[in-house]
GROMACS .gro file of C-alpha atoms in nm:
model
  486
    1MET     CA    1  13.000   9.098  11.616
    2ILE     CA    2  13.168   9.152  11.279
    3GLY     CA    3  13.064   9.491  11.146
    4CYS     CA    4  12.996   9.755  11.410
    5GLY     CA    5  12.818  10.032  11.222
    6SER     CA    6  12.479  10.168  11.323
    7MET     CA    7  12.298   9.832  11.297
    8GLY     CA    8  12.578   9.604  11.414
    9GLY     CA    9  12.677   9.841  11.694
   10GLY     CA   10  12.319   9.868  11.813
   11MET     CA   11  12.277   9.490  11.817
   12ALA     CA   12  12.609   9.445  11.998
   13MET     CA   13  12.490   9.673  12.277
   14LEU     CA   14  12.152   9.500  12.284
   15PHE     CA   15  12.317   9.158  12.333
   16ALA     CA   16  12.551   9.298  12.600
   17GLU     CA   17  12.258   9.456  12.781
   18HIS     CA   18  12.103   9.109  12.803
   19GLY     CA   19  12.413   8.962  12.967
   20ILE     CA   20  12.590   8.827  12.658
   21THR     CA   21  12.964   8.887  12.623
   22VAL     CA   22  13.021   9.048  12.283
   23LEU     CA   23  13.357   9.070  12.107
   24LEU     CA   24  13.380   9.337  11.838
   25ASN     CA   25  13.557   9.337  11.502
   26ASP     CA   26  13.539   9.611  11.242
   27PRO     CA   27  13.783   9.751  10.983
   28SER     CA   28  13.748  10.091  11.147
   29GLU     CA   29  13.905  10.110  11.493
   30ASP     CA   30  13.740  10.449  11.542
   31THR     CA   31  13.398  10.289  11.493
   32VAL     CA   32  13.475  10.024  11.755
   33ASN     CA   33  13.613  10.281  12.003
   34GLU     CA   34  13.306  10.501  11.962
   35LEU     CA   35  13.085  10.200  12.027
   36LEU     CA   36  13.282  10.109  12.339
   37GLY     CA   37  13.246  10.467  12.458
   38ASN     CA   38  12.869  10.444  12.421
   39ALA     CA   39  12.874  10.110  12.604
   40GLN     CA   40  13.064  10.278  12.889
   41LYS     CA   41  12.791  10.542  12.919
   42ASP     CA   42  12.524  10.269  12.928
   43GLY     CA   43  12.711  10.069  13.193
   44ILE     CA   44  12.775   9.762  12.975
   45ARG     CA   45  13.140   9.819  12.877
   46HIS     CA   46  13.247   9.520  13.090
   47LYS     CA   47  13.047   9.289  12.859
   48MET     CA   48  13.230   9.403  12.545
   49GLY     CA   49  13.580   9.362  12.402
   50LYS     CA   50  13.756   9.435  12.074
   51HIS     CA   51  13.977   9.224  11.849
   52GLN     CA   52  14.142   9.339  11.529
   53SER     CA   53  14.241   9.000  11.385
   54TYR     CA   54  14.014   8.705  11.311
   55GLU     CA   55  14.265   8.469  11.474
   56ASP     CA   56  14.265   8.667  11.800
   57LEU     CA   57  13.886   8.698  11.788
   58CYS     CA   58  13.833   8.324  11.738
   59LYS     CA   59  14.079   8.228  12.014
   60SER     CA   60  13.879   8.443  12.257
   61LEU     CA   61  13.545   8.274  12.182
   62ASP     CA   62  13.402   7.967  12.353
   63SER     CA   63  13.300   7.660  12.155
   64PRO     CA   64  13.082   7.652  11.957
   65LYS     CA   65  13.176   7.998  11.832
   66VAL     CA   66  12.886   8.228  11.738
   67PHE     CA   67  12.942   8.512  11.490
   68VAL     CA   68  12.695   8.783  11.394
   69PHE     CA   69  12.759   8.968  11.068
   70SER     CA   70  12.635   9.321  11.003
   71LEU     CA   71  12.801   9.398  10.672
   72PRO     CA   72  12.733   9.563  10.335
   73HIS     CA   73  12.571   9.320  10.093
   74GLY     CA   74  12.781   9.147   9.829
   75THR     CA   75  13.143   9.038   9.829
   76VAL     CA   76  13.229   9.175  10.174
   77GLY     CA   77  13.054   8.879  10.336
   78ASP     CA   78  13.250   8.637  10.117
   79SER     CA   79  13.577   8.800  10.224
   80VAL     CA   80  13.486   8.772  10.591
   81VAL     CA   81  13.386   8.406  10.558
   82GLU     CA   82  13.715   8.341  10.377
   83GLY     CA   83  13.909   8.516  10.653
   84LEU     CA   84  13.735   8.317  10.926
   85HIS     CA   85  13.760   7.986  10.740
   86PRO     CA   86  14.091   7.863  10.894
   87TYR     CA   87  13.956   7.913  11.246
   88LEU     CA   88  13.608   7.765  11.204
   89GLU     CA   89  13.523   7.427  11.358
   90LYS     CA   90  13.235   7.185  11.335
   91GLY     CA   91  12.931   7.321  11.517
   92ASP     CA   92  13.029   7.688  11.488
   93LEU     CA   93  12.748   7.919  11.387
   94ILE     CA   94  12.732   8.232  11.172
   95ILE     CA   95  12.426   8.457  11.187
   96ASP     CA   96  12.432   8.689  10.889
   97ALA     CA   97  12.221   8.984  11.005
   98SER     CA   98  12.304   9.194  10.698
   99ASN     CA   99  12.063   9.291  10.421
  100GLU     CA  100  12.225   9.021  10.210
  101ASN     CA  101  12.103   8.874   9.882
  102TRP     CA  102  11.941   8.538   9.955
  103GLN     CA  103  12.137   8.368   9.677
  104ASN     CA  104  12.467   8.469   9.841
  105THR     CA  105  12.330   8.326  10.166
  106GLN     CA  106  12.248   7.990  10.009
  107ARG     CA  107  12.586   7.976   9.835
  108ARG     CA  108  12.767   8.033  10.166
  109GLN     CA  109  12.548   7.777  10.339
  110GLY     CA  110  12.649   7.524  10.074
  111LYS     CA  111  13.016   7.612  10.109
  112LEU     CA  112  13.023   7.579  10.488
  113VAL     CA  113  12.811   7.265  10.522
  114SER     CA  114  13.110   7.039  10.443
  115GLN     CA  115  13.294   7.202  10.732
  116GLY     CA  116  13.000   7.140  10.965
  117VAL     CA  117  12.951   7.513  11.017
  118TYR     CA  118  12.596   7.649  11.038
  119TYR     CA  119  12.509   7.965  10.845
  120ILE     CA  120  12.183   8.145  10.921
  121GLY     CA  121  12.059   8.424  10.697
  122MET     CA  122  11.866   8.660  10.922
  123GLY     CA  123  11.680   8.968  10.808
  124VAL     CA  124  11.673   9.244  11.072
  125SER     CA  125  11.418   9.523  11.057
  126GLY     CA  126  11.332   9.838  11.245
  127GLY     CA  127  11.631  10.060  11.171
  128TYR     CA  128  11.922  10.142  11.400
  129GLN     CA  129  11.692  10.245  11.685
  130ALA     CA  130  11.530   9.900  11.691
  131ALA     CA  131  11.870   9.730  11.655
  132ARG     CA  132  11.959   9.891  11.988
  133ARG     CA  133  11.629   9.839  12.171
  134GLY     CA  134  11.490   9.522  12.010
  135PRO     CA  135  11.443   9.457  11.636
  136SER     CA  136  11.217   9.232  11.436
  137MET     CA  137  11.428   8.935  11.319
  138CYS     CA  138  11.370   8.680  11.045
  139PRO     CA  139  11.615   8.387  11.065
  140GLY     CA  140  11.631   8.109  10.806
  141GLY     CA  141  11.853   7.802  10.792
  142GLU     CA  142  11.886   7.446  10.916
  143ASP     CA  143  11.644   7.344  11.190
  144ARG     CA  144  11.929   7.244  11.423
  145ALA     CA  145  12.091   7.587  11.387
  146LEU     CA  146  11.763   7.767  11.447
  147ASP     CA  147  11.704   7.556  11.759
  148MET     CA  148  12.038   7.680  11.890
  149VAL     CA  149  11.984   8.052  11.834
  150LEU     CA  150  11.611   8.112  11.882
  151PRO     CA  151  11.620   8.117  12.266
  152LEU     CA  152  11.871   8.402  12.252
  153LEU     CA  153  11.692   8.585  11.970
  154ARG     CA  154  11.356   8.563  12.149
  155LYS     CA  155  11.515   8.728  12.451
  156VAL     CA  156  11.636   9.036  12.259
  157ALA     CA  157  11.367   9.066  11.987
  158ALA     CA  158  11.097   9.332  11.975
  159LYS     CA  159  10.778   9.231  12.157
  160ASP     CA  160  10.428   9.295  12.023
  161SER     CA  161  10.141   9.439  12.229
  162ARG     CA  162  10.075   9.092  12.373
  163GLY     CA  163  10.438   9.047  12.479
  164LYS     CA  164  10.517   8.792  12.208
  165PRO     CA  165  10.865   8.816  12.053
  166CYS     CA  166  10.883   8.925  11.690
  167VAL     CA  167  11.120   8.653  11.578
  168GLY     CA  168  11.052   8.299  11.463
  169ARG     CA  169  11.150   8.005  11.250
  170CYS     CA  170  11.111   8.147  10.899
  171GLY     CA  171  11.218   7.843  10.697
  172THR     CA  172  11.523   7.665  10.559
  173GLY     CA  173  11.795   7.784  10.319
  174GLY     CA  174  11.800   8.151  10.230
  175SER     CA  175  11.438   8.206  10.332
  176GLY     CA  176  11.524   8.451  10.610
  177HIS     CA  177  11.699   8.694  10.378
  178TYR     CA  178  11.439   8.637  10.106
  179VAL     CA  179  11.150   8.729  10.336
  180LYS     CA  180  11.339   9.037  10.458
  181MET     CA  181  11.405   9.137  10.095
  182ILE     CA  182  11.032   9.125  10.018
  183HIS     CA  183  10.958   9.300  10.350
  184ASN     CA  184  11.165   9.587  10.213
  185GLY     CA  185  10.980   9.577   9.880
  186ILE     CA  186  10.650   9.605  10.070
  187GLU     CA  187  10.808   9.885  10.274
  188HIS     CA  188  10.895  10.076   9.955
  189GLY     CA  189  10.538  10.042   9.828
  190MET     CA  190  10.399  10.169  10.158
  191MET     CA  191  10.647  10.457  10.180
  192GLY     CA  192  10.579  10.560   9.821
  193THR     CA  193  10.204  10.560   9.887
  194GLN     CA  194  10.234  10.765  10.205
  195ALA     CA  195  10.467  11.016  10.039
  196GLU     CA  196  10.211  11.065   9.762
  197ALA     CA  197   9.937  11.125  10.020
  198TRP     CA  198  10.167  11.368  10.204
  199GLN     CA  199  10.224  11.574   9.888
  200ILE     CA  200   9.852  11.581   9.809
  201MET     CA  201   9.790  11.722  10.156
  202SER     CA  202  10.082  11.964  10.142
  203LEU     CA  203  10.067  12.104   9.789
  204GLY     CA  204   9.718  12.003   9.682
  205LEU     CA  205   9.522  12.089   9.995
  206GLY     CA  206   9.760  12.354  10.128
  207MET     CA  207   9.789  12.191  10.471
  208THR     CA  208  10.076  12.292  10.699
  209TYR     CA  209  10.328  12.037  10.825
  210ASP     CA  210  10.166  12.048  11.169
  211GLU     CA  211   9.821  11.988  11.019
  212ILE     CA  212   9.950  11.693  10.818
  213GLY     CA  213  10.117  11.559  11.133
  214ASP     CA  214   9.784  11.581  11.316
  215GLU     CA  215   9.608  11.403  11.029
  216PHE     CA  216   9.861  11.119  11.025
  217ALA     CA  217   9.836  11.093  11.405
  218MET     CA  218   9.458  11.062  11.375
  219TRP     CA  219   9.496  10.790  11.108
  220ASN     CA  220   9.729  10.602  11.341
  221GLU     CA  221   9.484  10.610  11.633
  222SER     CA  222   9.190  10.421  11.483
  223GLY     CA  223   9.060  10.245  11.174
  224GLU     CA  224   9.249  10.042  10.918
  225LEU     CA  225   9.576  10.235  10.963
  226LYS     CA  226   9.580  10.211  11.342
  227GLY     CA  227   9.918  10.113  11.484
  228THR     CA  228  10.104  10.154  11.155
  229PHE     CA  229  10.472  10.236  11.211
  230LEU     CA  230  10.516  10.447  10.897
  231ILE     CA  231  10.204  10.652  10.968
  232ASP     CA  232  10.322  10.705  11.326
  233ILE     CA  233  10.669  10.831  11.232
  234GLY     CA  234  10.511  11.035  10.951
  235ALA     CA  235  10.320  11.230  11.216
  236GLN     CA  236  10.642  11.285  11.412
  237ILE     CA  237  10.845  11.390  11.107
  238ASN     CA  238  10.590  11.654  11.003
  239LYS     CA  239  10.591  11.810  11.348
  240GLN     CA  240  10.966  11.794  11.418
  241ARG     CA  241  11.141  12.132  11.447
  242ASP     CA  242  11.510  12.216  11.479
  243GLU     CA  243  11.674  12.429  11.748
  244ASN     CA  244  11.562  12.743  11.563
  245GLY     CA  245  11.199  12.638  11.555
  246LYS     CA  246  11.203  12.553  11.182
  247HIS     CA  247  11.044  12.234  11.050
  248VAL     CA  248  11.326  11.990  10.969
  249LEU     CA  249  11.121  11.848  10.681
  250SER     CA  250  11.123  12.185  10.505
  251VAL     CA  251  11.494  12.154  10.421
  252VAL     CA  252  11.497  11.786  10.313
  253GLU     CA  253  11.569  11.748   9.939
  254ASP     CA  254  11.352  11.521   9.721
  255LYS     CA  255  11.632  11.268   9.659
  256VAL     CA  256  11.637  10.901   9.758
  257VAL     CA  257  11.983  10.774   9.663
  258GLN     CA  258  12.019  10.448   9.856
  259ASP     CA  259  11.947  10.233   9.548
  260ILE     CA  260  12.210  10.420   9.347
  261ASP     CA  261  12.490  10.446   9.604
  262GLY     CA  262  12.483  10.073   9.673
  263THR     CA  263  12.374  10.087  10.037
  264GLU     CA  264  12.035   9.935   9.954
  265GLY     CA  265  11.977   9.644   9.717
  266THR     CA  266  11.659   9.483   9.845
  267GLY     CA  267  11.417   9.705   9.650
  268VAL     CA  268  11.589   9.619   9.324
  269TRP     CA  269  11.598   9.248   9.410
  270SER     CA  270  11.231   9.234   9.513
  271SER     CA  271  11.123   9.387   9.182
  272LEU     CA  272  11.348   9.147   8.992
  273GLU     CA  273  11.199   8.854   9.183
  274ALA     CA  274  10.844   8.966   9.102
  275ILE     CA  275  10.933   8.968   8.734
  276ARG     CA  276  11.124   8.639   8.748
  277LEU     CA  277  10.837   8.460   8.922
  278HIS     CA  278  10.571   8.628   8.704
  279VAL     CA  279  10.394   8.794   8.999
  280PRO     CA  280  10.228   9.130   8.928
  281ALA     CA  281  10.366   9.364   9.197
  282PRO     CA  282  10.314   9.716   9.059
  283THR     CA  283  10.269   9.887   9.398
  284LEU     CA  284  10.619   9.774   9.491
  285SER     CA  285  10.782   9.831   9.151
  286ASP     CA  286  10.630  10.169   9.066
  287ALA     CA  287  10.731  10.305   9.405
  288HIS     CA  288  11.082  10.192   9.325
  289TYR     CA  289  11.088  10.368   8.988
  290VAL     CA  290  11.011  10.700   9.159
  291ARG     CA  291  11.295  10.642   9.406
  292ILE     CA  292  11.528  10.593   9.110
  293ALA     CA  293  11.404  10.905   8.930
  294SER     CA  294  11.431  11.109   9.251
  295ALA     CA  295  11.801  11.028   9.290
  296PHE     CA  296  11.888  11.207   8.965
  297ARG     CA  297  11.773  11.554   9.070
  298LYS     CA  298  12.036  11.725   8.854
  299ASP     CA  299  11.904  11.544   8.549
  300ARG     CA  300  11.544  11.629   8.642
  301LYS     CA  301  11.637  11.997   8.654
  302ARG     CA  302  11.780  11.972   8.303
  303VAL     CA  303  11.471  11.792   8.174
  304LYS     CA  304  11.252  12.060   8.331
  305GLU     CA  305  11.453  12.327   8.149
  306THR     CA  306  11.423  12.134   7.821
  307PHE     CA  307  11.045  12.113   7.863
  308GLY     CA  308  11.026  12.479   7.955
  309GLY     CA  309  10.869  12.399   8.291
  310HIS     CA  310  10.696  12.109   8.460
  311PHE     CA  311  10.343  11.987   8.529
  312PRO     CA  312  10.266  12.152   8.865
  313LEU     CA  313  10.023  12.004   9.114
  314GLU     CA  314   9.714  12.222   9.103
  315LYS     CA  315   9.552  12.345   9.422
  316TRP     CA  316   9.231  12.175   9.527
  317THR     CA  317   8.942  12.410   9.595
  318GLY     CA  318   8.648  12.314   9.810
  319SER     CA  319   8.474  12.371  10.142
  320GLU     CA  320   8.600  12.247  10.479
  321SER     CA  321   8.335  11.975  10.486
  322GLU     CA  322   8.441  11.860  10.138
  323LYS     CA  323   8.802  11.864  10.251
  324LYS     CA  324   8.717  11.641  10.547
  325SER     CA  325   8.547  11.393  10.314
  326LEU     CA  326   8.842  11.403  10.075
  327LEU     CA  327   9.088  11.329  10.357
  328GLU     CA  328   8.880  11.030  10.458
  329ASP     CA  329   8.892  10.903  10.098
  330LEU     CA  330   9.267  10.960  10.100
  331ARG     CA  331   9.303  10.757  10.420
  332LYS     CA  332   9.108  10.469  10.267
  333ALA     CA  333   9.309  10.492   9.945
  334VAL     CA  334   9.634  10.473  10.139
  335TYR     CA  335   9.507  10.169  10.327
  336ALA     CA  336   9.402   9.996  10.003
  337ALA     CA  337   9.748  10.052   9.854
  338PHE     CA  338   9.917   9.933  10.176
  339LEU     CA  339   9.711   9.614  10.169
  340ALA     CA  340   9.782   9.566   9.797
  341ALA     CA  341  10.155   9.592   9.875
  342PHE     CA  342  10.125   9.318  10.139
  343VAL     CA  343   9.928   9.093   9.902
  344GLN     CA  344  10.181   9.139   9.622
  345GLY     CA  345  10.479   9.081   9.849
  346ILE     CA  346  10.339   8.771  10.020
  347ASN     CA  347  10.242   8.623   9.682
  348ILE     CA  348  10.605   8.663   9.571
  349ILE     CA  349  10.728   8.489   9.888
  350ASP     CA  350  10.478   8.209   9.838
  351LEU     CA  351  10.595   8.126   9.486
  352ALA     CA  352  10.961   8.144   9.589
  353ASP     CA  353  10.881   7.910   9.877
  354GLN     CA  354  10.723   7.658   9.641
  355GLU     CA  355  11.019   7.684   9.405
  356ASN     CA  356  11.290   7.646   9.672
  357LYS     CA  357  11.103   7.413   9.910
  358TRP     CA  358  11.193   7.625  10.213
  359SER     CA  359  10.879   7.526  10.408
  360ILE     CA  360  10.821   7.888  10.507
  361ASN     CA  361  10.600   7.924  10.814
  362PHE     CA  362  10.375   8.215  10.714
  363SER     CA  363  10.221   8.234  11.060
  364GLU     CA  364  10.571   8.294  11.201
  365VAL     CA  365  10.644   8.552  10.929
  366ILE     CA  366  10.333   8.751  11.021
  367GLN     CA  367  10.436   8.740  11.389
  368ILE     CA  368  10.783   8.865  11.293
  369TRP     CA  369  10.615   9.164  11.128
  370ARG     CA  370  10.390   9.248  11.426
  371SER     CA  371  10.632   9.491  11.591
  372GLY     CA  372  10.986   9.626  11.572
  373CYS     CA  373  10.978   9.642  11.192
  374ILE     CA  374  10.909   9.912  10.934
  375ILE     CA  375  10.595   9.748  10.789
  376LYS     CA  376  10.424   9.703  11.125
  377ALA     CA  377  10.053   9.757  11.060
  378ASP     CA  378   9.821   9.631  11.334
  379TYR     CA  379   9.495   9.606  11.137
  380ILE     CA  380   9.657   9.427  10.843
  381GLY     CA  381   9.860   9.213  11.085
  382ASP     CA  382   9.547   9.103  11.271
  383MET     CA  383   9.381   9.008  10.943
  384LEU     CA  384   9.680   8.813  10.810
  385GLU     CA  385   9.731   8.641  11.145
  386GLU     CA  386   9.373   8.513  11.129
  387ILE     CA  387   9.415   8.397  10.768
  388TYR     CA  388   9.732   8.200  10.842
  389LYS     CA  389   9.591   8.034  11.152
  390LYS     CA  390   9.406   7.800  10.917
  391PRO     CA  391   9.584   7.511  10.744
  392LYS     CA  392   9.697   7.607  10.396
  393ASP     CA  393   9.544   7.429  10.101
  394THR     CA  394   9.677   7.426   9.746
  395ASP     CA  395   9.523   7.766   9.667
  396ARG     CA  396   9.772   8.004   9.825
  397ASP     CA  397   9.700   8.329   9.634
  398LEU     CA  398   9.585   8.596   9.881
  399LEU     CA  399   9.360   8.752   9.616
  400HIS     CA  400   9.150   8.436   9.641
  401ASN     CA  401   9.083   8.504  10.009
  402GLY     CA  402   8.734   8.638  10.080
  403ARG     CA  403   8.840   8.873  10.362
  404ILE     CA  404   9.116   9.030  10.151
  405ALA     CA  405   8.878   9.066   9.856
  406LYS     CA  406   8.617   9.236  10.075
  407GLU     CA  407   8.869   9.483  10.220
  408LEU     CA  408   9.004   9.580   9.878
  409SER     CA  409   8.656   9.600   9.723
  410ASN     CA  410   8.522   9.821  10.002
  411ASN     CA  411   8.808  10.068   9.962
  412PHE     CA  412   8.822  10.058   9.582
  413PRO     CA  413   8.583  10.357   9.535
  414ALA     CA  414   8.799  10.583   9.756
  415LEU     CA  415   9.116  10.470   9.578
  416LYS     CA  416   8.957  10.536   9.240
  417LYS     CA  417   8.836  10.879   9.352
  418MET     CA  418   9.181  10.983   9.475
  419VAL     CA  419   9.355  10.859   9.160
  420ALA     CA  420   9.102  11.045   8.942
  421MET     CA  421   9.157  11.364   9.141
  422GLY     CA  422   9.530  11.312   9.131
  423VAL     CA  423   9.534  11.275   8.754
  424GLU     CA  424   9.320  11.585   8.713
  425LYS     CA  425   9.540  11.791   8.948
  426ASN     CA  426   9.878  11.656   8.825
  427ALA     CA  427   9.956  11.489   9.156
  428ILE     CA  428  10.248  11.244   9.146
  429ILE     CA  429  10.070  10.921   9.243
  430PRO     CA  430  10.248  10.617   9.092
  431SER     CA  431  10.191  10.386   9.389
  432LEU     CA  432   9.826  10.481   9.435
  433SER     CA  433   9.748  10.457   9.063
  434ALA     CA  434   9.945  10.132   9.024
  435SER     CA  435   9.744   9.982   9.311
  436LEU     CA  436   9.419  10.085   9.143
  437GLU     CA  437   9.522   9.934   8.810
  438TYR     CA  438   9.641   9.620   8.988
  439LEU     CA  439   9.295   9.566   9.134
  440LYS     CA  440   9.128   9.642   8.802
  441TYR     CA  441   9.325   9.398   8.591
  442SER     CA  442   9.352   9.129   8.861
  443VAL     CA  443   8.975   9.085   8.889
  444ASN     CA  444   8.893   9.145   8.521
  445THR     CA  445   8.819   8.869   8.270
  446ILE     CA  446   8.790   9.103   7.971
  447LEU     CA  447   9.142   9.245   7.938
  448PRO     CA  448   9.265   9.432   7.629
  449THR     CA  449   9.522   9.155   7.585
  450SER     CA  450   9.297   8.973   7.334
  451PHE     CA  451   9.415   9.231   7.081
  452TYR     CA  452   9.772   9.204   7.215
  453GLU     CA  453   9.770   8.825   7.168
  454ALA     CA  454   9.637   8.859   6.814
  455GLN     CA  455   9.925   9.090   6.725
  456LEU     CA  456  10.174   8.840   6.869
  457ASP     CA  457  10.018   8.569   6.658
  458TYR     CA  458  10.019   8.793   6.348
  459PHE     CA  459  10.394   8.860   6.339
  460GLY     CA  460  10.533   8.579   6.554
  461LYS     CA  461  10.294   8.285   6.517
  462HIS     CA  462  10.277   8.269   6.897
  463MET     CA  463   9.938   8.089   6.896
  464PHE     CA  464   9.630   8.174   7.106
  465ASP     CA  465   9.345   8.021   7.307
  466LEU     CA  466   8.981   8.049   7.204
  467LYS     CA  467   8.718   8.225   7.415
  468SER     CA  468   8.499   7.916   7.373
  469GLU     CA  469   8.756   7.701   7.558
  470PRO     CA  470   8.775   7.662   7.939
  471ALA     CA  471   9.010   7.899   8.120
  472GLY     CA  472   9.344   7.723   8.127
  473GLU     CA  473   9.691   7.750   8.274
  474PRO     CA  474   9.950   7.995   8.135
  475VAL     CA  475  10.068   7.765   7.855
  476THR     CA  476  10.101   7.818   7.480
  477GLY     CA  477   9.768   7.817   7.297
  478LYS     CA  478   9.679   7.563   7.028
  479HIS     CA  479   9.545   7.796   6.761
  480HIS     CA  480   9.701   8.009   6.488
  481PHE     CA  481   9.546   8.218   6.214
  482GLU     CA  482   9.735   8.301   5.896
  483TRP     CA  483   9.671   8.675   5.908
  484LYS     CA  484   9.898   8.740   5.610
  485ALA     CA  485  10.082   8.498   5.387
  486ALA     CA  486  10.460   8.491   5.420
   0.00000   0.00000   0.00000
């Protein structure tokens, strides 16, 4: 195990607990010693050892050698591969369990193939708790390499309610890290949506943390949000108190800094991929923009002073029966946005799969997401599992699926109602409103872009299609009008 922080350390103990001898390597000796101390408490210290040099580490491993990386994304992985290079032999296997950029993964795979060394890019989800007790894992690479590691990974992976392991053969190349990257983009869209609902309940409806916790718990028990990990932990977070009886949430600042401090890159990459592949993914991207804005709290304070105040969320007034109805609309709106996030994310994966010829197994991907991961959502998982049981035809856009269309259509009125109320009351609702607009423009055949296209043709001679012509592919039109002589 190279990299023994919270994720790597948790996985090291998980492997040891399942009878695997694990040798540890980390730049920080204190980190390794702390991990060994925890292993001692759990009775698995005898299955773990530490090595400071790559040479010593490699000499202590059987053949073929198996390495698991849990490292910061970027150049650190390159440095480790370079350091190991003199000691690697044909048949050795590296499992990169970091949140690495898929392009780095493919580059390293290409570099090591001449040496006969397998490199698997494996997304790991569920946080440090799941890393210790059984995460969701998404490995991608050569079939031979996956054949070698899947028996072990199935043993330690999270299990769904049916006892099936949440790990599988994702695809070839960098598909494992790509799917995990988009998983995190979906995660950001879901978290943004839920945070917006939380603030509507807290500031708009005046609900206490305990009341919000009860509401989330109720959402998690039945209906479309049943068995949703983020809803479940949302209930716990709202109810959690410190040793003095104070709600922990009450002292948490409104700053998400992981995109800025470099510890998290997947949200940025997923938005970039949506743009590069021309996939509308506003639920994912708009949630990310708020994360970015939140990080710069000092700047927001200055802007507020410049404006002479802000646009406060206004209290909602209504009877208890009206409040109950509103909360039900809010639940449906959250579900609609969650589903929109899944649709957008999977459509990105699908286009990347076609481009890279990874042969992604979407049925396996849905199983990987069934438990042990942040985007676990039982109702949506059941629906997607049923969809991907059927052989795929050439039409792979989830918005063309009748079941998905019905779910989004049925919940559209509630989403629209909550966005309208949010706008009126100054609620901060970028993910909810982006999801609404996404549905509106995705199903509409009378967009305002006729005017947009005419302007492009006016000043740039960019050409246009005629309404009288059949709907075509996204290619340059054949018509130009000389709006004004040069």
